[in-house]
Amino acid sequence: MPGAIYAEGLVKTFGDVRALDGVDLDVPEGTVLGLLGPNGAGKTTTVRCLTTLLNPDSGSAVVAGMDVLKNPDAVRRSIGLSGQFAAVDEYLTGRENLQMVGQLYQMRAKEAKARAVELLEQFDLTDAADRPTKTYSGGMRRRLDLAAALVVSPPVMFMDEPTTGLDPRNRQLLWDVIKRLVSGGTTLLLTTQYLEEADHLAHDIAVVDHGRVIATGTSDQLKARTGGERVEVVVHQREDIQSASEVLRGFGKGETTVEDHMRKLTVPVAGGAKLLAEVIRELDTRGIEIDDIGLRRPTLDDVFLSLTGHVAETKDEENGKEAVK
């Protein structure tokens, strides 16, 4: 049975550019899907199609049990959307913004006021509730925008890079809000430029490139695709790089990578902390002085590089539209 968010074969073209080239997604109810991809991969176009802002050229999508193309109004009543840029009226106060959204959803005035109070408290905006939004900081506007998306407590949420530009404190605050939403049964599709964010929040991850989903799985499953653990060594003397490379070759399960300018050597291994201790002993026996040594697992950055051929972008969209290369 399809999940709360389901898409099959979504295709969308803009002139000669094929932004989506057969996107398939299936997000179970009450879970978070992290949608990752390089600049111009099709993430925002996917979100816009699933939230009825764009009609795909072909393919199908079902959100909250309703066909996106056949019942767009019903879909809109069942979802919340927080886009890349805060969509708030800067001349209204924070309280007035939230009340206005509630009334647009045809809530009674008293009910809209009560819901605004709840959200202002939840997003730590009570002290600024009656100030014009144009006086808010960027982080405060972002939180108000997310609060507005939650006025009607939708069963399905879409967040397009919700924490872009936020400081670590505000980012952590939003992470906590997202966790509470999902624990309450909300289904969330999250696009993000922070791989740490996907690692922290997403139950499953889909990597998109050139308009196609090229990999799916949990964070651990995707990391496993790039190989296991790695030993990293930084030698003190550049002259010891060759000797250290010979030592690592004896423990490694693959080719040793050398970054000469950093005096750093990296080799895939299997054996965990016990093997690391053996490497340290062998380096000491050879008289090779080191500045640093460590054992690390692949990160989502490694996954991203392995799957797409380059590191994650720091900016994904320009002027609110997908920047397709």
Short mmCIF file of C-alpha atoms in Angstrom, two decimals:
data_model
loop_
_atom_site.label_atom_id
_atom_site.label_comp_id
_atom_site.label_asym_id
_atom_site.label_seq_id
_atom_site.Cartn_x
_atom_site.Cartn_y
_atom_site.Cartn_z
CA MET A 1 0.00 0.00 0.00
CA PRO A 2 1.43 3.42 -0.95
CA GLY A 3 2.73 5.63 1.83
CA ALA A 4 1.52 9.06 2.91
CA ILE A 5 3.61 10.55 0.08
CA TYR A 6 3.86 8.50 -3.10
CA ALA A 7 5.16 9.38 -6.53
CA GLU A 8 5.71 7.25 -9.60
CA GLY A 9 7.48 8.30 -12.79
CA LEU A 10 7.26 12.08 -12.28
CA VAL A 11 8.53 13.95 -15.33
CA LYS A 12 8.79 17.74 -15.65
CA THR A 13 10.50 19.71 -18.38
CA PHE A 14 11.21 23.42 -18.74
CA GLY A 15 11.94 24.01 -22.41
CA ASP A 16 14.93 21.83 -23.26
CA VAL A 17 15.70 21.13 -19.59
CA ARG A 18 14.38 17.86 -18.15
CA ALA A 19 14.18 18.82 -14.47
CA LEU A 20 12.48 15.56 -13.43
CA ASP A 21 13.16 12.39 -15.35
CA GLY A 22 11.00 9.73 -13.73
CA VAL A 23 11.11 10.37 -9.98
CA ASP A 24 9.75 7.57 -7.75
CA LEU A 25 9.16 8.09 -4.01
CA ASP A 26 7.31 6.24 -1.27
CA VAL A 27 7.23 7.78 2.23
CA PRO A 28 5.50 5.70 4.94
CA GLU A 29 3.14 7.49 7.29
CA GLY A 30 4.77 9.04 10.35
CA THR A 31 8.31 9.02 8.93
CA VAL A 32 10.81 11.54 7.56
CA LEU A 33 12.29 11.25 4.07
CA GLY A 34 15.41 13.33 3.49
CA LEU A 35 15.67 14.37 -0.16
CA LEU A 36 19.29 15.11 -1.05
CA GLY A 37 20.92 16.07 -4.31
CA PRO A 38 23.40 18.44 -5.93
CA ASN A 39 22.56 21.86 -7.27
CA GLY A 40 19.86 21.53 -9.94
CA ALA A 41 19.09 17.87 -9.17
CA GLY A 42 15.32 18.41 -9.09
CA LYS A 43 14.57 18.51 -5.37
CA THR A 44 12.51 21.70 -5.31
CA THR A 45 10.75 20.79 -8.56
CA THR A 46 9.73 17.51 -6.92
CA VAL A 47 8.34 19.36 -3.90
CA ARG A 48 6.45 21.80 -6.11
CA CYS A 49 4.83 18.94 -8.03
CA LEU A 50 3.85 17.09 -4.86
CA THR A 51 2.33 20.22 -3.30
CA THR A 52 0.25 21.11 -6.42
CA LEU A 53 2.31 24.20 -7.27
CA LEU A 54 3.41 22.57 -10.54
CA ASN A 55 1.73 19.96 -12.71
CA PRO A 56 4.09 17.20 -13.85
CA ASP A 57 4.18 16.47 -17.57
CA SER A 58 3.65 12.79 -16.80
CA GLY A 59 3.62 10.40 -13.89
CA SER A 60 1.37 10.22 -10.85
CA ALA A 61 1.46 11.29 -7.21
CA VAL A 62 -0.69 10.63 -4.16
CA VAL A 63 -0.40 12.70 -0.98
CA ALA A 64 -2.38 11.93 2.18
CA GLY A 65 -4.37 9.37 0.20
CA MET A 66 -5.45 11.86 -2.50
CA ASP A 67 -4.39 12.16 -6.11
CA VAL A 68 -2.39 15.35 -6.59
CA LEU A 69 -3.69 15.96 -10.11
CA LYS A 70 -7.32 14.92 -9.61
CA ASN A 71 -7.90 16.46 -6.16
CA PRO A 72 -5.45 19.36 -5.74
CA ASP A 73 -7.75 21.35 -3.42
CA ALA A 74 -8.15 18.39 -1.08
CA VAL A 75 -4.38 17.85 -1.08
CA ARG A 76 -3.77 21.50 -0.16
CA ARG A 77 -6.11 21.17 2.79
CA SER A 78 -4.09 18.21 4.07
CA ILE A 79 -0.54 19.51 3.79
CA GLY A 80 1.76 22.14 5.19
CA LEU A 81 4.58 23.69 3.17
CA SER A 82 7.60 25.62 4.36
CA GLY A 83 9.52 26.84 1.32
CA GLN A 84 13.09 28.00 0.99
CA PHE A 85 12.23 31.59 1.75
CA ALA A 86 10.07 32.85 4.62
CA ALA A 87 6.64 33.74 3.21
CA VAL A 88 5.38 36.17 5.85
CA ASP A 89 3.85 39.66 5.64
CA GLU A 90 6.48 41.96 7.08
CA TYR A 91 3.97 44.70 7.90
CA LEU A 92 1.87 42.41 10.11
CA THR A 93 2.94 41.27 13.56
CA GLY A 94 3.86 37.67 14.17
CA ARG A 95 0.52 37.11 15.87
CA GLU A 96 -1.39 38.72 13.00
CA ASN A 97 0.45 36.59 10.43
CA LEU A 98 -0.58 33.39 12.15
CA GLN A 99 -4.15 34.51 12.71
CA MET A 100 -4.43 35.49 9.05
CA VAL A 101 -3.28 32.04 7.95
CA GLY A 102 -5.83 30.44 10.26
CA GLN A 103 -8.63 32.53 8.83
CA LEU A 104 -7.55 31.70 5.29
CA TYR A 105 -8.06 28.07 6.31
CA GLN A 106 -11.58 29.12 7.40
CA MET A 107 -10.91 28.72 11.12
CA ARG A 108 -13.13 30.73 13.44
CA ALA A 109 -11.49 33.95 14.67
CA LYS A 110 -11.35 32.72 18.28
CA GLU A 111 -9.86 29.40 17.19
CA ALA A 112 -7.26 31.15 14.98
CA LYS A 113 -6.21 33.42 17.88
CA ALA A 114 -5.82 30.47 20.24
CA ARG A 115 -3.78 28.52 17.69
CA ALA A 116 -1.54 31.55 17.12
CA VAL A 117 -0.80 31.74 20.84
CA GLU A 118 0.13 28.04 20.92
CA LEU A 119 2.49 28.34 17.96
CA LEU A 120 4.14 31.54 19.15
CA GLU A 121 4.98 29.78 22.41
CA GLN A 122 6.11 26.59 20.67
CA PHE A 123 8.51 28.51 18.42
CA ASP A 124 9.81 30.81 21.16
CA LEU A 125 8.29 33.92 19.58
CA THR A 126 5.95 35.05 22.37
CA ASP A 127 8.07 38.06 23.36
CA ALA A 128 8.06 39.29 19.74
CA ALA A 129 4.45 38.35 19.00
CA ASP A 130 3.17 41.91 18.67
CA ARG A 131 6.12 43.40 16.80
CA PRO A 132 5.97 43.95 13.02
CA THR A 133 7.62 41.03 11.26
CA LYS A 134 9.95 43.41 9.41
CA THR A 135 11.77 43.90 12.75
CA TYR A 136 12.41 40.14 13.09
CA SER A 137 15.81 38.56 12.51
CA GLY A 138 16.21 36.04 9.71
CA GLY A 139 15.99 33.15 12.16
CA MET A 140 12.81 34.52 13.72
CA ARG A 141 11.17 34.93 10.31
CA ARG A 142 12.11 31.35 9.43
CA ARG A 143 10.51 30.07 12.63
CA LEU A 144 7.38 32.15 12.03
CA ASP A 145 7.14 30.76 8.49
CA LEU A 146 7.32 27.20 9.80
CA ALA A 147 4.73 28.02 12.46
CA ALA A 148 2.41 29.32 9.73
CA ALA A 149 2.76 26.00 7.89
CA LEU A 150 1.55 24.22 11.03
CA VAL A 151 -1.53 26.33 11.80
CA VAL A 152 -3.91 23.52 10.80
CA SER A 153 -1.75 20.65 12.14
CA PRO A 154 -1.47 18.95 8.72
CA PRO A 155 -0.88 15.19 8.54
CA VAL A 156 1.74 15.70 5.79
CA MET A 157 4.48 18.36 5.79
CA PHE A 158 6.94 19.48 3.12
CA MET A 159 9.99 21.46 4.21
CA ASP A 160 12.31 22.80 1.54
CA GLU A 161 15.64 23.55 3.23
CA PRO A 162 13.95 24.82 6.40
CA THR A 163 17.11 25.66 8.34
CA THR A 164 19.15 27.38 5.63
CA GLY A 165 20.87 30.42 7.09
CA LEU A 166 19.95 29.67 10.70
CA ASP A 167 22.49 29.76 13.50
CA PRO A 168 23.16 26.50 15.40
CA ARG A 169 20.76 27.38 18.25
CA ASN A 170 17.83 28.11 15.95
CA ARG A 171 18.64 25.06 13.84
CA GLN A 172 18.53 22.86 16.93
CA LEU A 173 15.23 24.47 17.93
CA LEU A 174 13.69 23.58 14.56
CA TRP A 175 15.09 20.05 14.77
CA ASP A 176 13.32 19.62 18.12
CA VAL A 177 10.06 20.91 16.63
CA ILE A 178 10.37 18.52 13.67
CA LYS A 179 10.97 15.57 16.00
CA ARG A 180 7.86 16.43 18.02
CA LEU A 181 5.79 16.69 14.84
CA VAL A 182 6.88 13.30 13.58
CA SER A 183 6.45 11.65 16.98
CA GLY A 184 2.84 12.89 16.81
CA GLY A 185 2.28 11.08 13.51
CA THR A 186 3.13 13.74 10.93
CA THR A 187 4.77 12.55 7.71
CA LEU A 188 7.57 14.80 6.46
CA LEU A 189 9.47 15.22 3.22
CA LEU A 190 12.56 17.30 3.92
CA THR A 191 15.03 18.73 1.43
CA THR A 192 18.20 20.03 2.97
CA GLN A 193 21.66 21.29 2.06
CA TYR A 194 22.99 20.11 5.43
CA LEU A 195 23.88 16.43 5.26
CA GLU A 196 24.19 16.39 9.04
CA GLU A 197 20.53 17.41 9.18
CA ALA A 198 19.41 14.48 7.04
CA ASP A 199 21.59 12.16 9.12
CA HIS A 200 19.98 13.48 12.30
CA LEU A 201 16.32 13.64 11.26
CA ALA A 202 15.56 11.31 8.35
CA HIS A 203 14.36 7.73 8.71
CA ASP A 204 15.16 7.19 5.02
CA ILE A 205 17.13 9.18 2.45
CA ALA A 206 16.67 9.50 -1.30
CA VAL A 207 19.53 10.91 -3.36
CA VAL A 208 18.44 12.72 -6.52
CA ASP A 209 20.67 13.63 -9.44
CA HIS A 210 19.74 14.83 -12.94
CA GLY A 211 16.05 14.46 -12.12
CA ARG A 212 16.26 10.82 -11.05
CA VAL A 213 16.41 9.03 -7.70
CA ILE A 214 19.78 7.30 -7.86
CA ALA A 215 19.88 5.78 -4.37
CA THR A 216 17.56 5.19 -1.42
CA GLY A 217 17.96 3.72 2.03
CA THR A 218 18.69 4.56 5.62
CA SER A 219 21.72 6.66 6.46
CA ASP A 220 23.62 3.54 7.58
CA GLN A 221 22.68 1.62 4.44
CA LEU A 222 23.91 4.41 2.18
CA LYS A 223 27.12 4.77 4.15
CA ALA A 224 27.74 1.04 3.82
CA ARG A 225 27.68 1.44 0.03
CA THR A 226 30.79 3.62 0.17
CA GLY A 227 32.83 1.08 2.11
CA GLY A 228 33.53 0.43 5.77
CA GLU A 229 35.80 2.09 8.29
CA ARG A 230 38.90 4.08 7.42
CA VAL A 231 42.10 4.82 9.28
CA GLU A 232 43.43 8.35 8.83
CA VAL A 233 46.99 9.21 9.82
CA VAL A 234 48.78 12.55 9.76
CA VAL A 235 52.55 12.08 10.00
CA HIS A 236 54.77 14.71 11.60
CA GLN A 237 57.52 14.60 8.99
CA ARG A 238 56.83 14.61 5.25
CA GLU A 239 59.77 12.22 4.83
CA ASP A 240 57.81 9.55 6.72
CA ILE A 241 54.90 9.45 4.27
CA GLN A 242 56.36 6.54 2.30
CA SER A 243 57.11 4.46 5.41
CA ALA A 244 53.69 5.15 6.88
CA SER A 245 52.11 4.13 3.58
CA GLU A 246 53.89 0.78 3.78
CA VAL A 247 52.56 0.26 7.31
CA LEU A 248 48.98 1.06 6.33
CA ARG A 249 49.22 -1.17 3.28
CA GLY A 250 49.73 -4.09 5.64
CA PHE A 251 46.48 -3.38 7.47
CA GLY A 252 44.34 -1.96 4.69
CA LYS A 253 41.56 -3.50 2.66
CA GLY A 254 42.13 -1.26 -0.32
CA GLU A 255 44.31 1.44 -1.79
CA THR A 256 45.93 4.01 0.51
CA THR A 257 45.12 7.61 -0.39
CA VAL A 258 47.87 10.16 0.26
CA GLU A 259 47.29 13.91 0.59
CA ASP A 260 50.90 15.03 0.42
CA HIS A 261 50.32 18.70 1.23
CA MET A 262 48.55 17.72 4.48
CA ARG A 263 50.85 14.77 5.24
CA LYS A 264 47.66 12.70 5.60
CA LEU A 265 47.15 9.07 4.61
CA THR A 266 43.79 7.28 4.49
CA VAL A 267 43.12 3.57 4.01
CA PRO A 268 39.92 1.44 4.22
CA VAL A 269 40.12 -1.16 6.99
CA ALA A 270 38.12 -3.75 8.91
CA GLY A 271 38.72 -4.40 12.58
CA GLY A 272 37.65 -1.33 14.50
CA ALA A 273 39.46 0.06 17.52
CA LYS A 274 41.53 -3.09 18.04
CA LEU A 275 43.07 -2.69 14.59
CA LEU A 276 43.70 1.01 15.23
CA ALA A 277 45.75 0.09 18.30
CA GLU A 278 47.80 -2.32 16.19
CA VAL A 279 48.46 0.38 13.59
CA ILE A 280 49.65 2.77 16.29
CA ARG A 281 52.02 0.14 17.71
CA GLU A 282 53.48 -0.61 14.28
CA LEU A 283 54.02 3.07 13.49
CA ASP A 284 55.76 3.49 16.86
CA THR A 285 57.94 0.44 16.21
CA ARG A 286 59.04 1.97 12.89
CA GLY A 287 59.83 5.25 14.66
CA ILE A 288 57.22 7.18 12.66
CA GLU A 289 56.06 10.21 14.60
CA ILE A 290 52.42 11.18 14.03
CA ASP A 291 50.43 14.35 14.67
CA ASP A 292 47.02 12.68 14.49
CA ILE A 293 45.40 9.30 13.92
CA GLY A 294 41.80 8.23 13.92
CA LEU A 295 39.23 5.65 12.85
CA ARG A 296 36.14 6.97 11.12
CA ARG A 297 33.07 5.65 9.38
CA PRO A 298 31.87 7.07 6.07
CA THR A 299 29.76 10.21 6.39
CA LEU A 300 26.85 11.31 4.22
CA ASP A 301 29.35 13.64 2.58
CA ASP A 302 31.28 10.56 1.47
CA VAL A 303 28.05 9.02 0.20
CA PHE A 304 27.23 12.19 -1.69
CA LEU A 305 30.66 12.31 -3.29
CA SER A 306 30.54 8.62 -4.17
CA LEU A 307 27.09 8.78 -5.76
CA THR A 308 27.16 12.14 -7.52
CA GLY A 309 30.86 12.68 -8.16
CA HIS A 310 31.11 15.90 -6.14
CA VAL A 311 30.46 17.27 -2.67
CA ALA A 312 27.13 18.69 -1.56
CA GLU A 313 26.30 22.21 -2.66
CA THR A 314 26.00 25.03 -0.17
CA LYS A 315 23.14 26.58 -2.12
CA ASP A 316 20.52 24.76 -4.10
CA GLU A 317 18.04 27.21 -5.46
CA GLU A 318 18.26 30.67 -6.96
CA ASN A 319 15.43 33.15 -6.70
CA GLY A 320 13.07 30.41 -5.54
CA LYS A 321 13.46 28.31 -8.69
CA GLU A 322 15.46 25.20 -9.34
CA ALA A 323 18.88 26.13 -10.67
CA VAL A 324 19.29 23.37 -13.24
CA LYS A 325 22.74 22.88 -14.71
#
